[in-house]
PDB file of C-alpha atoms in Angstrom:
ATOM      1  CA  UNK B 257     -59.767-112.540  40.787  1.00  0.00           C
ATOM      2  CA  UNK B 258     -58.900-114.192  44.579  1.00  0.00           C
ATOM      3  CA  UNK B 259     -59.224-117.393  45.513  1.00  0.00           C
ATOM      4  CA  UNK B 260     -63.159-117.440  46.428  1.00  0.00           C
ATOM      5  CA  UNK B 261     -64.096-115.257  43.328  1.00  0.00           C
ATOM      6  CA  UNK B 262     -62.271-117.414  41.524  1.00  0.00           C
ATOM      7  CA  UNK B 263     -64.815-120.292  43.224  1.00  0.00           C
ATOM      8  CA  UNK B 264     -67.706-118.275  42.614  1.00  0.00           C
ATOM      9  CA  UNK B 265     -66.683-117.841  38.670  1.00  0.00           C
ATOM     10  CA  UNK B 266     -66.417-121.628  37.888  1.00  0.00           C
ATOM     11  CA  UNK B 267     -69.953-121.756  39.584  1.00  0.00           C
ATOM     12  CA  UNK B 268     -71.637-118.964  37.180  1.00  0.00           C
ATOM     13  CA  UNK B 269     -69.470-121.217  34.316  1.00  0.00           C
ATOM     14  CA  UNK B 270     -71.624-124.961  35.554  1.00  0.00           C
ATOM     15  CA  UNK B 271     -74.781-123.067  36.290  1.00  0.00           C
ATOM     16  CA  UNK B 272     -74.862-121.334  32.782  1.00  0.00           C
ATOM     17  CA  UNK B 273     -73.670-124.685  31.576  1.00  0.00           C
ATOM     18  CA  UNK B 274     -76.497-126.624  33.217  1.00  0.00           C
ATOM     19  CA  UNK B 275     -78.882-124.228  31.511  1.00  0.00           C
ATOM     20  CA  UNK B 276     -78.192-125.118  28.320  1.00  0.00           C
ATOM     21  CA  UNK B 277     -77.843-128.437  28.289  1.00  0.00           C
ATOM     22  CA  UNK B 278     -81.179-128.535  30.006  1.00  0.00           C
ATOM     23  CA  UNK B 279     -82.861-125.494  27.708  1.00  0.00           C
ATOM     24  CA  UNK B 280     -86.070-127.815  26.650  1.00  0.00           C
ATOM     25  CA  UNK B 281     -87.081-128.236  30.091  1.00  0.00           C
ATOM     26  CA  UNK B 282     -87.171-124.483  31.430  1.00  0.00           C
ATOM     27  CA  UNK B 283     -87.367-123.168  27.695  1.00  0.00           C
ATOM     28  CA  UNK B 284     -91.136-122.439  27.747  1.00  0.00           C
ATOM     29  CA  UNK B 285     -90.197-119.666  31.217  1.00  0.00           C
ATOM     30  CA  UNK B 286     -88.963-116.501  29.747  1.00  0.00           C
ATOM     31  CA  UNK B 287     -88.135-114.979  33.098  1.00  0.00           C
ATOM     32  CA  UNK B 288     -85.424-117.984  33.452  1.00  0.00           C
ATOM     33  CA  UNK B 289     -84.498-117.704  29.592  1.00  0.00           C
ATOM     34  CA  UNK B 290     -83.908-113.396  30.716  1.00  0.00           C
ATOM     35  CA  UNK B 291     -81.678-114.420  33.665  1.00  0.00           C
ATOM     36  CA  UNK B 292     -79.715-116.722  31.418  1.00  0.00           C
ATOM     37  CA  UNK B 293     -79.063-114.462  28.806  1.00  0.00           C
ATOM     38  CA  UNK B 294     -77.702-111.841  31.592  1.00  0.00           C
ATOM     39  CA  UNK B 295     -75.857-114.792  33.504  1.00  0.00           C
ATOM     40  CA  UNK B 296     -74.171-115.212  30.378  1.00  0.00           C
ATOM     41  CA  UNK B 297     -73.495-111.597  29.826  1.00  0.00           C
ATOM     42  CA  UNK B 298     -71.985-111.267  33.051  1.00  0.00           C
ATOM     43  CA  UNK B 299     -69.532-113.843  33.067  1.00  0.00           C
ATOM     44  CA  UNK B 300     -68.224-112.280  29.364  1.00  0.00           C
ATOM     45  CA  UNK B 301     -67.974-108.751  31.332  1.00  0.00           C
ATOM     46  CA  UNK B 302     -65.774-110.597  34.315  1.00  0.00           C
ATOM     47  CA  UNK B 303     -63.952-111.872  31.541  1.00  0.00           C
ATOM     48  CA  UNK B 304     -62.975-109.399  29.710  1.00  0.00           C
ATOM     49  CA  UNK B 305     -62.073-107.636  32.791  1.00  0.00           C
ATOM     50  CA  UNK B 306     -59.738-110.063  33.519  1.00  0.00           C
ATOM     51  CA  UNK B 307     -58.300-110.029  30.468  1.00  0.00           C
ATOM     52  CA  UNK B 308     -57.256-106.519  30.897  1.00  0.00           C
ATOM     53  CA  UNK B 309     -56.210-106.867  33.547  1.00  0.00           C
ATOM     54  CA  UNK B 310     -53.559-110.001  32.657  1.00  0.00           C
ATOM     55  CA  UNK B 311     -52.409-107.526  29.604  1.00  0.00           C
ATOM     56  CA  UNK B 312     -52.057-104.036  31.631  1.00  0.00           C
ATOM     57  CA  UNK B 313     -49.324-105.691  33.786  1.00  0.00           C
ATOM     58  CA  UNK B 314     -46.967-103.155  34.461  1.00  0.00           C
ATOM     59  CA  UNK B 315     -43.790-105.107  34.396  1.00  0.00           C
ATOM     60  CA  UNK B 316     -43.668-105.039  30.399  1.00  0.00           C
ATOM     61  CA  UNK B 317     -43.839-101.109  30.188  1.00  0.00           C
ATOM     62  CA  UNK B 318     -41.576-100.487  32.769  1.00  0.00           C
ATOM     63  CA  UNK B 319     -39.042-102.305  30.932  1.00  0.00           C
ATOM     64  CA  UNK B 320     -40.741-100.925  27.808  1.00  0.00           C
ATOM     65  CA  UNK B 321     -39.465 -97.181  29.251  1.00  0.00           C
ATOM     66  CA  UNK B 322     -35.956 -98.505  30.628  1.00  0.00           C
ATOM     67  CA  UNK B 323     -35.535 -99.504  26.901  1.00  0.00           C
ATOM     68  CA  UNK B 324     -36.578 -96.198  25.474  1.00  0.00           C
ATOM     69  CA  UNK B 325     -34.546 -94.335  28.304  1.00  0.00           C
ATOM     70  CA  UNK B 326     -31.598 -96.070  27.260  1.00  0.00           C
ATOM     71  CA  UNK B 327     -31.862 -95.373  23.723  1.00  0.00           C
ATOM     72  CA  UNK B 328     -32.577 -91.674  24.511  1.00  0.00           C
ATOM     73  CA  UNK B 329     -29.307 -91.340  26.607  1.00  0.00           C
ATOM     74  CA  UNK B 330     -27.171 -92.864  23.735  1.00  0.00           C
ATOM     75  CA  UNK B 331     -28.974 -90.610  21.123  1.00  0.00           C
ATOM     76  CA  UNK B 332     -27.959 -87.157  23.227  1.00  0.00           C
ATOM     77  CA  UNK B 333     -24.570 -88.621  23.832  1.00  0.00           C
ATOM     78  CA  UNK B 334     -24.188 -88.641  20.309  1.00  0.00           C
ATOM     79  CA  UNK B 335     -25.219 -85.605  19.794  1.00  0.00           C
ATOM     80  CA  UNK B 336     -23.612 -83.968  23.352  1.00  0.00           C
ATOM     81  CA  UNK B 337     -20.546 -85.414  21.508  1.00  0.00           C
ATOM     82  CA  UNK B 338     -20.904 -83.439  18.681  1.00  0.00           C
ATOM     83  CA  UNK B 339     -21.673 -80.144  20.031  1.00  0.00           C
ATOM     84  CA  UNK B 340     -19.078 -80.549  22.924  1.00  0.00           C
ATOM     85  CA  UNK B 341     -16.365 -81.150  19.948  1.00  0.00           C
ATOM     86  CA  UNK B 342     -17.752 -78.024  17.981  1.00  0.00           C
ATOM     87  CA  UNK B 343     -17.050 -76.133  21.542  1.00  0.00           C
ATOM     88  CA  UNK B 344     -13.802 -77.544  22.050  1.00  0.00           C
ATOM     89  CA  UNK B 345     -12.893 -76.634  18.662  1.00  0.00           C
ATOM     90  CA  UNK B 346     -13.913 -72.962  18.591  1.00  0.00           C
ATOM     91  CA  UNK B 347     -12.780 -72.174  22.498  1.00  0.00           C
ATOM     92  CA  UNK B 348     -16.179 -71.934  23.748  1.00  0.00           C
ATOM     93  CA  UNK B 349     -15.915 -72.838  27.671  1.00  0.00           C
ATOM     94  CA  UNK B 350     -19.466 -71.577  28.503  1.00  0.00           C
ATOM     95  CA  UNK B 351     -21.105 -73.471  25.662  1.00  0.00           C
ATOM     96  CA  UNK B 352     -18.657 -76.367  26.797  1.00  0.00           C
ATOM     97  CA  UNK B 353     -20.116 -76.564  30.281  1.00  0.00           C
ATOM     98  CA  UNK B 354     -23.592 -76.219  29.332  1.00  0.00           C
ATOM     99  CA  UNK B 355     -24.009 -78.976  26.851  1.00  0.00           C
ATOM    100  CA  UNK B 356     -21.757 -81.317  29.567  1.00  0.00           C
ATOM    101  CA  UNK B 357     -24.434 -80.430  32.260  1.00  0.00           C
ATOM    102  CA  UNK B 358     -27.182 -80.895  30.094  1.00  0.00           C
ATOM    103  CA  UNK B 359     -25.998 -83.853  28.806  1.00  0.00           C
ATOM    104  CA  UNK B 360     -24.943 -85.794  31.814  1.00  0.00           C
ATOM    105  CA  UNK B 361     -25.705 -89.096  32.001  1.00  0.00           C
ATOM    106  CA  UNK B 362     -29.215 -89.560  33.081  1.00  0.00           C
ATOM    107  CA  UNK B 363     -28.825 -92.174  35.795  1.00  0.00           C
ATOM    108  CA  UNK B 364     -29.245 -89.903  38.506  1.00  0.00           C
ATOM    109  CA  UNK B 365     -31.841 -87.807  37.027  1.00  0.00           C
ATOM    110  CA  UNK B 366     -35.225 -88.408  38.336  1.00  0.00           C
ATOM    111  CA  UNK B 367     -37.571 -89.337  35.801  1.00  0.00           C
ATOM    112  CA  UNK B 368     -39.430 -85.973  35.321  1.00  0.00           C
ATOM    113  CA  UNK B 369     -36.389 -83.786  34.700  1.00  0.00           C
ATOM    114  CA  UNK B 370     -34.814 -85.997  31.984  1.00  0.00           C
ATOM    115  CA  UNK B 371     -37.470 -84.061  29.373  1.00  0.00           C
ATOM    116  CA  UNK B 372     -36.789 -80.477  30.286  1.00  0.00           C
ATOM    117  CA  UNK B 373     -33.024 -81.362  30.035  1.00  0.00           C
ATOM    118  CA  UNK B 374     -33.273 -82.993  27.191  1.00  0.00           C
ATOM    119  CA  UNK B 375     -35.739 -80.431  25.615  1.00  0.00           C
ATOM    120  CA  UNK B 376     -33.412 -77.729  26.293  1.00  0.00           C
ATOM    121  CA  UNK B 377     -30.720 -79.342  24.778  1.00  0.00           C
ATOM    122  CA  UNK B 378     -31.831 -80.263  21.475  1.00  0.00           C
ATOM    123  CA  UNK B 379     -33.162 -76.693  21.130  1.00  0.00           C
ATOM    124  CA  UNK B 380     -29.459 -75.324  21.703  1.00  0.00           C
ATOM    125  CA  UNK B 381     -28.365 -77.802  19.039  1.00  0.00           C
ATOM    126  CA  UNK B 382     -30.767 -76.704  16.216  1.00  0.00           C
ATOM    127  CA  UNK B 383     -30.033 -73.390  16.705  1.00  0.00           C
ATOM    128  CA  UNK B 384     -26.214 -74.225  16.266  1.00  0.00           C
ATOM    129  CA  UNK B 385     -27.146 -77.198  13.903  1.00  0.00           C
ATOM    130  CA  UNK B 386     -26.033 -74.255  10.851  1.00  0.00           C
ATOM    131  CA  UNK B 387     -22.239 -73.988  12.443  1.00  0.00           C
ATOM    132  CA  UNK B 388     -22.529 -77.619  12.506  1.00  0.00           C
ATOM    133  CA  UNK B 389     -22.254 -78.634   8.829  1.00  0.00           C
ATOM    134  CA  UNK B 390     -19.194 -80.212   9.383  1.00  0.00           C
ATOM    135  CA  UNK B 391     -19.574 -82.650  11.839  1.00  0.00           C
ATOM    136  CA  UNK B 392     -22.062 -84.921  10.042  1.00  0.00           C
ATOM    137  CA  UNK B 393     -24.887 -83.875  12.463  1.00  0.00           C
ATOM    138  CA  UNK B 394     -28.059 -84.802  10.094  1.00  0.00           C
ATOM    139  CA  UNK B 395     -32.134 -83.995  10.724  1.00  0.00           C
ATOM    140  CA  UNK B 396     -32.809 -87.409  11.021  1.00  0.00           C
ATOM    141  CA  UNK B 397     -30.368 -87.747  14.512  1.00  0.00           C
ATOM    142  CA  UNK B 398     -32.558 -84.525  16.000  1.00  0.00           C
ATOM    143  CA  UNK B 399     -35.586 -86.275  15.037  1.00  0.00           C
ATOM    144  CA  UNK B 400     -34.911 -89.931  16.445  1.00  0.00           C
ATOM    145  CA  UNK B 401     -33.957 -87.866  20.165  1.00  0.00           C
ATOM    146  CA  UNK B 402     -37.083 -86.050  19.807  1.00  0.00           C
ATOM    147  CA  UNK B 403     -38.915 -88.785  19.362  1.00  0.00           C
ATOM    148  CA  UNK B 404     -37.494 -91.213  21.897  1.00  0.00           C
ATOM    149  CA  UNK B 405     -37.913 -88.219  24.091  1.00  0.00           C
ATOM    150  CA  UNK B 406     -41.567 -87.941  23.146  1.00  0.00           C
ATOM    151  CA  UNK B 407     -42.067 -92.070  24.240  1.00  0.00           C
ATOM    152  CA  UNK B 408     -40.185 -92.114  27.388  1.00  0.00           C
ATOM    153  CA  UNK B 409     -42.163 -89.303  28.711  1.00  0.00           C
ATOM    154  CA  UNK B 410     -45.424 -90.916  27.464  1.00  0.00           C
ATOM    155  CA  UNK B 411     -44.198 -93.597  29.757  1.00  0.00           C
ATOM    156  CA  UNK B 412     -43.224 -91.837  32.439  1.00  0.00           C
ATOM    157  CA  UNK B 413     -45.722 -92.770  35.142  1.00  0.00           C
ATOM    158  CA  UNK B 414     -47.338 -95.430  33.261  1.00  0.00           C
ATOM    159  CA  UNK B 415     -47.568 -98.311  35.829  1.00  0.00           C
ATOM    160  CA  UNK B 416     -49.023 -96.134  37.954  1.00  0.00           C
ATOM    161  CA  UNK B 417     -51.415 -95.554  35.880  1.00  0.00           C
ATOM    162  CA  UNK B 418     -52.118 -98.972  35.076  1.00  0.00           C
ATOM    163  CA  UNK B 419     -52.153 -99.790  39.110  1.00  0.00           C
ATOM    164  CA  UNK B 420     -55.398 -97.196  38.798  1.00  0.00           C
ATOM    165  CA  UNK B 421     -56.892 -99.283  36.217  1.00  0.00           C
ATOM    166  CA  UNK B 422     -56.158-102.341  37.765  1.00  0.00           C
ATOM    167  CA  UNK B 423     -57.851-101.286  40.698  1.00  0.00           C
ATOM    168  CA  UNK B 424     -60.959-100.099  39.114  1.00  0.00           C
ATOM    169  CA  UNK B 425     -60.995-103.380  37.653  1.00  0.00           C
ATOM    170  CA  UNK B 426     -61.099-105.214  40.749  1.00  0.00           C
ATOM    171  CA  UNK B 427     -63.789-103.132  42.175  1.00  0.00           C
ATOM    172  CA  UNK B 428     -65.991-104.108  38.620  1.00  0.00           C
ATOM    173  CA  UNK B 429     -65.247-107.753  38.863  1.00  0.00           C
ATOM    174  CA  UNK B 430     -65.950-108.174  42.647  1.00  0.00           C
ATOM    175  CA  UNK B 431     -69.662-105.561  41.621  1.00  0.00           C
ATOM    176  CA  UNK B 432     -69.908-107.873  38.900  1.00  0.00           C
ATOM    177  CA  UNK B 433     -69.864-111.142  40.992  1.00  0.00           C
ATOM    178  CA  UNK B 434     -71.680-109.765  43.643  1.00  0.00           C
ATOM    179  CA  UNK B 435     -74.800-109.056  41.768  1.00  0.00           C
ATOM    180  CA  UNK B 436     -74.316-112.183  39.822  1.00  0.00           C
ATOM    181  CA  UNK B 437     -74.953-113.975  42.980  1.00  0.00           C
ATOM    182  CA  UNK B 438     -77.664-112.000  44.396  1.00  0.00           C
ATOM    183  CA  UNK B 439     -79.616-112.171  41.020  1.00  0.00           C
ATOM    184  CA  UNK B 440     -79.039-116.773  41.188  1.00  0.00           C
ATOM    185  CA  UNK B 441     -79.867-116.678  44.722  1.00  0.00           C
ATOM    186  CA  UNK B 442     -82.954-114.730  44.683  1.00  0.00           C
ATOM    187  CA  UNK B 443     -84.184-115.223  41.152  1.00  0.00           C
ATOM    188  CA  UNK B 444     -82.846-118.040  39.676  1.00  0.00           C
ATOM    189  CA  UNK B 445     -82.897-120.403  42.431  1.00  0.00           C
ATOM    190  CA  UNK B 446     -86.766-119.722  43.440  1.00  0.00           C
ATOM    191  CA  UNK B 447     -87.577-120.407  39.985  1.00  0.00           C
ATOM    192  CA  UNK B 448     -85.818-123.398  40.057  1.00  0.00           C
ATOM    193  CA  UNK B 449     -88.036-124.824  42.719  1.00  0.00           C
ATOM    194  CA  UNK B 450     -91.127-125.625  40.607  1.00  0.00           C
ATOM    195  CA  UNK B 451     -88.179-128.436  39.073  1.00  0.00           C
ATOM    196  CA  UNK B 452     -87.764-130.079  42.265  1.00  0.00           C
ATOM    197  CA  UNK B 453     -90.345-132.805  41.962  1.00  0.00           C
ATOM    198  CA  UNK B 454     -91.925-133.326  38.537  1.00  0.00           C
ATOM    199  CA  UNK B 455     -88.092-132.446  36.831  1.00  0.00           C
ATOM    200  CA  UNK B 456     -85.721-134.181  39.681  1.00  0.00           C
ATOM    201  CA  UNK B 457     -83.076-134.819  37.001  1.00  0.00           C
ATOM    202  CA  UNK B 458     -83.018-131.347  35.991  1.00  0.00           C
ATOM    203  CA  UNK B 459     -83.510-130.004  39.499  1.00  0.00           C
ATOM    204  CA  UNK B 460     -80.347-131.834  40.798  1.00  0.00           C
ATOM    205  CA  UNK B 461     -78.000-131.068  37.977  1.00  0.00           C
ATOM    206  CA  UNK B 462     -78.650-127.488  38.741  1.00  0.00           C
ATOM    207  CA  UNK B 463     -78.012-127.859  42.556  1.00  0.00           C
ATOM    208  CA  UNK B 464     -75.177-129.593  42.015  1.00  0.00           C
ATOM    209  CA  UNK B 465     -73.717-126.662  39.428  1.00  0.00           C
ATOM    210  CA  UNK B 466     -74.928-124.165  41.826  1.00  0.00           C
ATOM    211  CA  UNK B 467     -72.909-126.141  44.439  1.00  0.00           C
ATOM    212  CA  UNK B 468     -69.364-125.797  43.286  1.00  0.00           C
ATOM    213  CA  UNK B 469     -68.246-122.948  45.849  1.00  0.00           C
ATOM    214  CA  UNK B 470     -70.174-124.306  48.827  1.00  0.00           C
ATOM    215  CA  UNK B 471     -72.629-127.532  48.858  1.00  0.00           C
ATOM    216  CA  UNK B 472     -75.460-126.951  51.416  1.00  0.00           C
ATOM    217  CA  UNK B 473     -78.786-128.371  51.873  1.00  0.00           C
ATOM    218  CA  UNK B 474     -81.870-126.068  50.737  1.00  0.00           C
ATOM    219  CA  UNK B 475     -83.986-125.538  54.026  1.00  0.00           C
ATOM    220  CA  UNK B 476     -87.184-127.001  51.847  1.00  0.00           C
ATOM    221  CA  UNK B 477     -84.991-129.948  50.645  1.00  0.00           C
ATOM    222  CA  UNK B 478     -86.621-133.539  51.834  1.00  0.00           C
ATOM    223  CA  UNK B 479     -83.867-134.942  50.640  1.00  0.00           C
ATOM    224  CA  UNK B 480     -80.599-134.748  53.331  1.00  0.00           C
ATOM    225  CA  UNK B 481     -78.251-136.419  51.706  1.00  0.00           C
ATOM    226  CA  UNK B 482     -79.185-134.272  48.186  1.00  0.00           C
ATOM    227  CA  UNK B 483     -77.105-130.920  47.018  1.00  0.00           C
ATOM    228  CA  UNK B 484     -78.782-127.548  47.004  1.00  0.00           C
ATOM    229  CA  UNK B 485     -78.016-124.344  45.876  1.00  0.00           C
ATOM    230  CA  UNK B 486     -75.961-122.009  47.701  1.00  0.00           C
TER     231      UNK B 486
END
């Protein structure tokens, strides 16, 4: 949330506050006990959206998928090592040069061509893995590059992906605090009004929670010097 939403939260917060520490006096009005429940219900939405938001960063998975790139270039390595010695052993140039390209380091690779490349490889090794008994190349070193292979490009374009979300979760929280408002200022408030004389105690507590973002004087207010809704 900015700045003003941030404001506007802490004011849903004291008004639903005020509520319930004055419940007996409204208690008897359903339609006030309905807005309540959903001015409750909202703030838990803006929340949670929050929430998500604070865990979706994208900072973590980026370094998440440096991690797992780094682990997938020392896994083909190993294996580029073996193959290349295999080649080198039995005079293979062509089969030399294609497992060197292939497995070149991957810091000038962009991001979506590391799979393919690493894809093709491992399918040239299993077909070779039976000349390859040898040279201690096990199932279990195919499978770990497959799957590191597997997670990087999982997280390929990930924060991306979570700028999306974040987004979308911007545009619910400022939806959410926009008819959160509307429904205090046209609903709540008038409702309120019937508390301004026989319930003064009441009546000011919830002008002064209503007043956290911006204290103004309501235009049927006698009192100038008292806080009103906004």
């Amino acid at each position: 949330m900015n700045k003003t939403q941030s404001k506007e939260f802490r004011m849903f917060d004291t008004t639903l506050e005020c509520l319930s520490n004055y419940q007996s006096k409204w208690e008897p009005i359903t339609a006030i006990g309905l807005l309540k429940e959903k001015l409750g219900v909202n703030i838990a939405l803006i929340r949670d959206l929050n929430k998500k938001k604070s865990s979706s960063l994208s900072n973590p998975v980026t370094a998440g998928k440096d991690k797992t790139k780094e682990l997938l270039e020392e896994s083909i390595e190993v294996l580029g090592g073996i193959v290349i010695s295999y080649a080198e052993a039995t005079g293979q140039k062509e089969l030399l040069q294609k497992v060197k390209l292939l497995t070149k380091s991957f810091a000038r690779k962009r991001e979506t061509d590391i799979e393919p490349k690493v894809t093709t490889f491992l399918d040239l090794v299993r077909e070779l893995q039976p000349q390859l008994g040898g040279y201690a190349l096990t199932e279990d070193m195919l499978a770990e590059a497959e799957t590191l292979c597997t997670q990087f490009v999982s997280m390929v374009g990930a924060p991306r992906k979570i700028t999306v979300q974040s987004s979308s979760a911007n545009s619910e929280v400022d939806n959410l605090v926009s008819e959160t408002k509307k429904m205090l200022t046209n609903q709540l408030d008038n409702l309120m009004l019937r508390f301004r004389t026989r319930e003064s105690e009441f009546y000011n507590a919830y002008c002064q929670a209503r007043s956290v973002v911006e204290p103004a004087s309501h235009p049927r207010e006698k009192q100038v010097d008292e806080q009103q809704p906004t």
